[in-house]
XYZ file of C-alpha atoms in Angstrom:
456
model
C 7.068 37.731 20.294
C 9.162 35.138 22.115
C 8.010 32.418 19.692
C 9.011 34.574 16.712
C 12.419 35.224 18.236
C 13.016 31.502 18.803
C 12.017 30.772 15.219
C 14.500 33.410 14.059
C 17.258 31.814 16.131
C 16.458 28.384 14.724
C 16.572 29.689 11.162
C 19.801 31.506 11.848
C 21.331 28.297 13.167
C 20.312 26.402 10.043
C 21.729 29.146 7.822
C 24.965 29.120 9.816
C 25.324 25.360 9.372
C 24.758 25.544 5.620
C 26.950 28.648 5.288
C 30.016 26.693 6.375
C 31.495 25.232 3.206
C 33.883 22.288 3.150
C 37.159 23.202 1.468
C 38.353 19.627 1.212
C 35.979 16.975 -0.142
C 36.766 13.255 -0.260
C 34.439 10.766 -1.959
C 35.368 7.112 -1.489
C 33.641 4.558 -3.714
C 33.876 0.874 -2.873
C 33.127 -0.580 -6.286
C 30.617 -3.403 -5.860
C 30.596 -2.958 -2.056
C 27.168 -3.877 -0.745
C 26.241 -4.094 2.906
C 27.053 -7.816 2.856
C 30.656 -7.030 1.946
C 30.830 -4.451 4.734
C 29.348 -6.813 7.312
C 31.644 -9.667 6.260
C 34.600 -7.364 6.882
C 33.167 -6.069 10.150
C 32.540 -9.633 11.343
C 36.141 -10.566 10.498
C 37.320 -7.377 12.243
C 35.452 -8.330 15.416
C 35.699 -12.119 15.581
C 39.151 -12.727 14.091
C 41.123 -9.511 14.588
C 39.516 -9.047 18.004
C 38.792 -5.336 17.607
C 36.126 -3.778 19.817
C 35.778 -0.785 17.485
C 33.939 -1.152 14.195
C 35.844 -0.703 10.949
C 36.496 2.978 10.301
C 33.648 3.864 7.948
C 31.123 2.278 10.327
C 32.330 4.635 13.064
C 31.381 7.721 11.072
C 28.516 9.704 12.659
C 26.271 9.437 9.598
C 25.123 6.122 8.143
C 22.407 5.765 5.528
C 21.827 3.971 2.260
C 21.105 4.708 -1.371
C 19.309 2.979 -4.216
C 21.391 2.432 -7.340
C 18.997 1.714 -10.221
C 19.887 3.295 -13.570
C 17.691 4.982 -16.177
C 17.567 1.747 -18.167
C 17.527 -1.019 -15.542
C 16.803 -1.852 -11.877
C 20.333 -3.317 -11.909
C 22.900 -0.695 -12.812
C 26.331 -1.077 -14.313
C 29.347 0.922 -13.141
C 29.062 3.508 -15.928
C 25.502 4.525 -15.062
C 26.126 4.320 -11.314
C 29.387 6.239 -11.644
C 27.607 8.929 -13.659
C 24.950 9.201 -10.940
C 27.566 9.534 -8.185
C 29.725 11.969 -10.139
C 27.073 14.201 -11.706
C 23.772 13.711 -9.883
C 22.030 12.499 -13.040
C 20.645 9.074 -13.857
C 21.630 7.588 -17.195
C 21.473 4.336 -19.147
C 23.825 1.459 -18.502
C 27.158 1.787 -20.361
C 26.908 5.575 -20.710
C 29.615 7.776 -19.186
C 28.942 11.365 -18.078
C 25.897 11.756 -20.325
C 22.142 11.894 -19.871
C 20.022 9.106 -21.418
C 19.564 11.272 -24.534
C 23.367 11.639 -24.907
C 23.663 15.193 -23.587
C 26.865 15.788 -21.588
C 26.348 16.237 -17.842
C 29.054 17.810 -15.699
C 30.554 16.101 -12.674
C 30.708 17.914 -9.357
C 34.501 17.510 -9.398
C 34.833 19.192 -12.792
C 32.404 21.913 -11.748
C 34.383 22.629 -8.571
C 37.537 23.024 -10.643
C 35.883 25.153 -13.326
C 33.997 27.506 -11.006
C 36.057 27.650 -7.838
C 39.524 26.453 -8.892
C 39.548 23.342 -6.730
C 42.388 20.907 -7.183
C 41.035 17.536 -8.325
C 42.452 14.046 -7.869
C 41.033 10.776 -9.191
C 42.454 7.503 -7.857
C 41.440 3.899 -8.492
C 42.857 0.411 -8.038
C 41.619 -0.584 -11.508
C 42.149 1.116 -14.872
C 42.017 4.898 -14.536
C 39.766 5.171 -17.635
C 37.324 2.537 -16.401
C 33.699 3.504 -15.845
C 33.688 5.007 -12.336
C 36.745 7.272 -12.623
C 35.893 8.169 -16.226
C 32.513 9.610 -15.232
C 34.310 12.461 -13.491
C 36.042 13.720 -16.624
C 34.462 12.096 -19.700
C 31.253 12.408 -21.712
C 30.796 9.433 -24.012
C 27.872 7.275 -25.118
C 29.687 4.042 -24.290
C 32.223 3.123 -21.621
C 34.257 1.185 -24.209
C 35.116 4.327 -26.182
C 38.528 4.334 -24.526
C 40.325 6.730 -26.853
C 37.515 9.297 -26.689
C 37.294 8.934 -22.894
C 41.008 9.581 -22.616
C 40.765 12.588 -24.905
C 38.291 14.040 -22.401
C 40.612 13.096 -19.543
C 43.590 14.831 -21.138
C 41.519 17.994 -21.567
C 39.981 17.887 -18.073
C 42.802 19.750 -16.358
C 42.519 17.425 -13.354
C 45.632 17.561 -11.237
C 46.149 13.874 -10.467
C 44.763 10.790 -12.206
C 46.024 7.352 -11.154
C 45.125 3.730 -11.711
C 46.354 0.415 -13.041
C 46.602 1.191 -16.741
C 44.477 2.244 -19.692
C 41.743 -0.121 -20.840
C 43.262 0.222 -24.307
C 46.470 -1.373 -22.984
C 46.356 -4.321 -25.394
C 46.545 -1.973 -28.407
C 50.036 -0.476 -28.267
C 49.410 2.106 -30.987
C 46.223 3.326 -29.349
C 47.920 3.390 -25.936
C 50.764 5.489 -27.348
C 48.281 7.970 -28.841
C 46.410 8.167 -25.543
C 49.498 8.918 -23.470
C 50.766 11.401 -26.064
C 47.436 13.192 -25.740
C 47.996 13.659 -22.018
C 51.540 14.875 -22.564
C 50.365 17.436 -25.134
C 47.954 18.754 -22.499
C 50.738 19.291 -19.987
C 50.603 16.017 -18.052
C 53.562 14.167 -16.647
C 52.846 10.549 -17.646
C 54.498 7.931 -15.434
C 54.298 4.156 -15.694
C 55.186 3.467 -12.059
C 55.523 5.209 -8.721
C 59.307 5.052 -9.008
C 59.139 6.652 -12.448
C 56.862 9.373 -11.107
C 59.216 10.230 -8.251
C 62.158 10.391 -10.630
C 60.316 12.590 -13.123
C 59.979 15.751 -10.984
C 56.403 16.196 -12.248
C 54.547 19.420 -12.880
C 51.045 20.260 -11.706
C 49.192 17.629 -13.760
C 49.990 13.927 -13.355
C 48.798 10.721 -15.004
C 50.145 7.721 -13.103
C 49.652 4.142 -14.260
C 50.839 1.508 -11.826
C 50.195 -1.978 -13.236
C 51.722 -4.888 -11.329
C 52.180 -6.854 -14.538
C 51.806 -6.169 -18.237
C 48.199 -6.347 -19.355
C 46.736 -6.190 -15.843
C 43.394 -4.444 -15.420
C 43.984 -3.769 -11.705
C 46.907 -3.140 -9.392
C 46.791 -6.561 -7.740
C 44.770 -8.102 -4.917
C 45.739 -7.380 -1.332
C 45.483 -11.081 -0.477
C 48.187 -11.912 -3.052
C 50.803 -9.679 -1.360
C 52.485 -8.937 -4.689
C 56.010 -7.651 -4.185
C 56.513 -4.160 -5.603
C 52.869 -3.648 -6.586
C 51.244 -0.310 -5.832
C 48.462 -0.256 -3.246
C 45.332 1.854 -3.009
C 46.502 3.532 0.241
C 49.831 4.334 -1.425
C 48.113 5.933 -4.442
C 45.745 7.804 -2.115
C 48.694 9.225 -0.171
C 50.468 10.305 -3.365
C 47.346 12.066 -4.598
C 46.697 13.817 -1.295
C 50.304 14.990 -1.003
C 50.203 16.326 -4.558
C 46.937 18.216 -4.004
C 48.232 19.676 -0.747
C 51.177 21.015 -2.715
C 49.435 22.366 -5.840
C 46.053 23.339 -4.338
C 46.476 23.656 -0.570
C 43.404 25.824 0.045
C 40.761 23.588 -1.558
C 40.542 20.268 -3.363
C 38.305 17.327 -4.272
C 39.383 13.676 -4.293
C 37.553 10.591 -5.574
C 39.108 7.286 -4.545
C 37.708 4.030 -5.928
C 38.432 0.595 -4.482
C 37.831 -1.208 -7.757
C 39.305 -4.524 -6.642
C 36.362 -5.143 -4.309
C 34.241 -5.461 -7.442
C 36.748 -7.708 -9.213
C 36.878 -10.091 -6.234
C 33.095 -10.068 -5.803
C 32.486 -10.854 -9.484
C 34.611 -13.955 -8.913
C 32.789 -14.775 -5.642
C 36.113 -14.748 -3.801
C 34.965 -14.054 -0.254
C 38.384 -13.934 1.373
C 39.739 -11.514 -1.219
C 36.653 -9.282 -0.789
C 37.292 -8.911 2.945
C 40.973 -8.101 2.440
C 40.074 -5.510 -0.226
C 37.548 -3.786 2.057
C 40.188 -3.662 4.795
C 42.632 -2.196 2.285
C 39.932 0.356 1.390
C 39.758 1.276 5.088
C 43.479 2.044 5.074
C 42.935 4.481 2.209
C 40.017 6.090 4.049
C 42.215 6.379 7.157
C 44.582 8.651 5.223
C 41.735 11.062 4.506
C 40.419 10.703 8.045
C 43.797 11.696 9.495
C 43.646 14.785 7.270
C 40.122 15.459 8.540
C 41.327 15.346 12.147
C 43.748 18.144 11.270
C 41.026 20.146 9.461
C 37.738 19.095 11.126
C 35.815 22.256 10.249
C 36.878 22.291 6.598
C 36.772 18.630 5.504
C 33.957 16.363 4.312
C 34.376 12.621 3.742
C 31.656 10.519 2.089
C 32.001 6.751 1.648
C 29.627 4.784 -0.559
C 29.461 2.266 -3.429
C 28.325 2.352 -7.018
C 26.378 -0.916 -6.716
C 26.369 -4.291 -5.002
C 28.252 -7.096 -6.743
C 27.669 -10.756 -6.012
C 24.909 -10.408 -3.410
C 27.359 -11.453 -0.689
C 26.023 -12.706 2.655
C 27.436 -13.791 5.994
C 25.591 -17.060 6.452
C 24.830 -19.714 3.850
C 22.395 -22.610 3.514
C 23.693 -25.687 5.361
C 26.846 -23.807 6.241
C 28.546 -23.554 9.647
C 26.333 -22.461 12.540
C 29.040 -19.967 13.438
C 30.763 -18.425 10.371
C 34.433 -19.445 10.421
C 36.032 -16.220 9.197
C 39.370 -17.315 10.620
C 39.585 -19.368 7.402
C 40.405 -16.112 5.589
C 43.826 -16.018 7.237
C 44.591 -19.420 5.718
C 43.922 -18.089 2.212
C 47.176 -16.790 0.734
C 46.101 -16.423 -2.885
C 43.198 -14.926 -4.803
C 40.835 -17.065 -6.824
C 42.205 -15.448 -9.996
C 45.837 -16.284 -9.274
C 44.959 -19.760 -8.044
C 43.148 -20.456 -11.317
C 46.237 -19.301 -13.233
C 48.435 -21.450 -10.996
C 46.312 -24.516 -11.763
C 46.617 -23.821 -15.490
C 50.417 -23.568 -15.234
C 51.152 -26.296 -12.723
C 48.003 -28.271 -12.067
C 49.760 -30.725 -9.790
C 51.130 -33.919 -11.314
C 49.164 -36.030 -8.850
C 46.180 -35.540 -6.585
C 48.490 -35.686 -3.574
C 50.581 -32.860 -5.071
C 47.408 -30.833 -5.644
C 46.265 -31.476 -2.066
C 49.609 -30.148 -0.892
C 49.091 -27.010 -2.993
C 45.559 -26.557 -1.619
C 46.926 -26.914 1.894
C 49.729 -24.404 1.317
C 47.690 -21.750 -0.496
C 44.210 -22.133 1.030
C 44.664 -24.022 4.287
C 42.505 -26.974 3.229
C 43.329 -30.099 5.260
C 46.129 -28.325 7.181
C 43.850 -25.852 8.979
C 40.389 -26.328 7.465
C 38.778 -29.742 7.772
C 37.641 -31.333 4.514
C 35.104 -34.177 4.595
C 34.980 -37.172 2.267
C 32.163 -35.777 0.132
C 34.010 -32.481 -0.408
C 37.243 -34.238 -1.300
C 35.426 -36.537 -3.722
C 33.875 -33.538 -5.416
C 37.263 -31.852 -5.833
C 38.979 -35.072 -6.929
C 36.396 -35.730 -9.638
C 36.834 -32.208 -11.018
C 40.616 -32.505 -10.764
C 40.436 -35.578 -12.968
C 38.449 -33.694 -15.597
C 40.935 -30.823 -15.453
C 43.863 -33.191 -16.004
C 41.994 -34.787 -18.918
C 41.271 -31.293 -20.310
C 37.564 -32.118 -20.180
C 36.545 -29.624 -17.486
C 34.027 -26.870 -18.000
C 34.661 -23.159 -17.408
C 33.049 -20.739 -14.959
C 32.660 -17.455 -16.809
C 32.584 -14.154 -14.899
C 33.032 -10.541 -15.964
C 36.776 -10.238 -15.404
C 37.974 -13.839 -15.398
C 37.098 -17.254 -16.725
C 37.864 -19.820 -14.013
C 38.608 -23.471 -14.597
C 35.986 -25.766 -13.124
C 38.341 -27.114 -10.461
C 39.081 -23.646 -9.085
C 35.363 -22.824 -9.107
C 34.558 -25.917 -7.035
C 37.444 -25.369 -4.604
C 36.388 -21.787 -3.862
C 32.717 -22.743 -3.639
C 33.673 -25.220 -0.910
C 35.977 -22.687 0.770
C 33.276 -19.988 0.805
C 30.709 -22.452 2.168
C 32.984 -23.636 4.961
C 33.771 -20.033 5.894
C 30.091 -19.094 5.900
C 29.950 -16.820 2.852
C 27.122 -16.954 0.357
C 26.779 -15.320 -3.078
C 23.673 -15.021 -5.243
C 25.300 -14.063 -8.548
C 28.549 -13.410 -10.410
C 27.138 -10.070 -11.536
C 25.557 -6.974 -9.984
C 22.385 -6.845 -7.904
C 19.743 -4.184 -7.391
C 20.400 -4.033 -3.645
C 20.879 -0.620 -2.037
C 24.385 0.361 -0.949
C 25.651 1.924 2.281
C 26.538 5.591 2.691
C 28.776 6.819 5.515
C 29.848 10.411 6.146
C 31.879 12.511 8.558
C 32.977 16.126 8.655
C 31.631 19.505 7.632
C 28.025 19.178 6.444
C 27.891 15.396 6.918
C 24.384 15.678 8.402
C 23.090 16.376 4.897
C 23.697 12.708 4.013
C 21.686 11.229 6.879
C 18.413 10.826 4.977
C 19.602 9.704 1.536
C 17.633 7.192 -0.481
C 19.109 7.631 -3.968
C 22.673 7.764 -5.297
C 22.096 10.960 -7.323
C 21.578 12.855 -4.071
C 25.237 12.475 -3.067
C 26.706 14.911 -5.642
C 23.617 17.092 -5.298
C 24.333 17.474 -1.579
C 28.014 18.180 -2.279
C 26.973 20.930 -4.691
C 24.765 22.504 -2.032
C 27.430 22.284 0.654
C 30.200 23.748 -1.501
C 28.033 26.549 -2.876
C 27.850 25.391 -6.496
């Protein structure tokens, strides 16, 4: 009798836990953020910034990991991984919001809006119609079907969509049609934060915040671009808007897309600064959680690992020198552009530039062999005989590639590829129902758990 009563109490407790439904759901996706990227940032946080506490996401009570393979490959792309995280269904690489046999699959965000009237906000530091954000509102066979993806976005009814620009930005006629489609569906379309604030927007907002014409992202944190939007700033705008238009319940997906861009370029210093910037965005949601601890769920994860980043490299420093990151004042992308524009009239002028922008010689010792390697490549660059390092988002001149290879090595960062890997990714969670994410082993389980917790 006593045993039966205890069993009843245990079951009742389980039911009570699962009966509590989070009203506010935040999903943060560090695009390309593997555990190496997290540990590089945590090591910098501890050894350079001198913080005793771990970075915020590592302080969450739940920490697990998830495999990321797609239906077509052990190494996923962002479209297939985004579809898995948004819908709970595996699909083939390049497909957005569809099953492998091209049947539309619904995202948990869209389902929460359709069934329960949740407010929905989608925020990214890259193009808002890129793979990961698009999987929440689009159903297309290929991630490059930009006009069709945007047609789905305009019809989604989502309350706030923000990012750098449209991927169709280089086709002015197509871009005009895309933005007109949003306007016809009741969206306020703004090309900057200032424009948005001046527009007195309605319920539905599409915000593009490029830092320069043609940019595919809002700018790297390490570049400190004056006037550029930041991921925390966009996160705050989205949260404030949802609190106004849907105060009782909402869902937010925030993607730190610039982590992926930096990792594709094997720019270790920029990766760390982007993960820290990601933490600032998460902090905004965490502050909200502290005000609503029994009603809020926050999940932090990644779509895949990019670059295979490590702390520790063959024949590198015995103690990683992450203080070198503070000497880096420019991203690999902008440095490559700077070399193309200026190049330095002499090697001494280039050394001065390397000292100013990256701390080489002034703060970071350079040996004779390293200087000879750079000097030889500099000569080829000046003679326009240098090769090119091709990566997904940027083609780097050979000189820049060699400089950053040396910088990474001296800092203690290693990379295995310029592309994605099949490594698992971290999952961190806090808030109502977070225990459900403690035993994950696959990315499709994340939206499946959110469905269970919210009663879908």
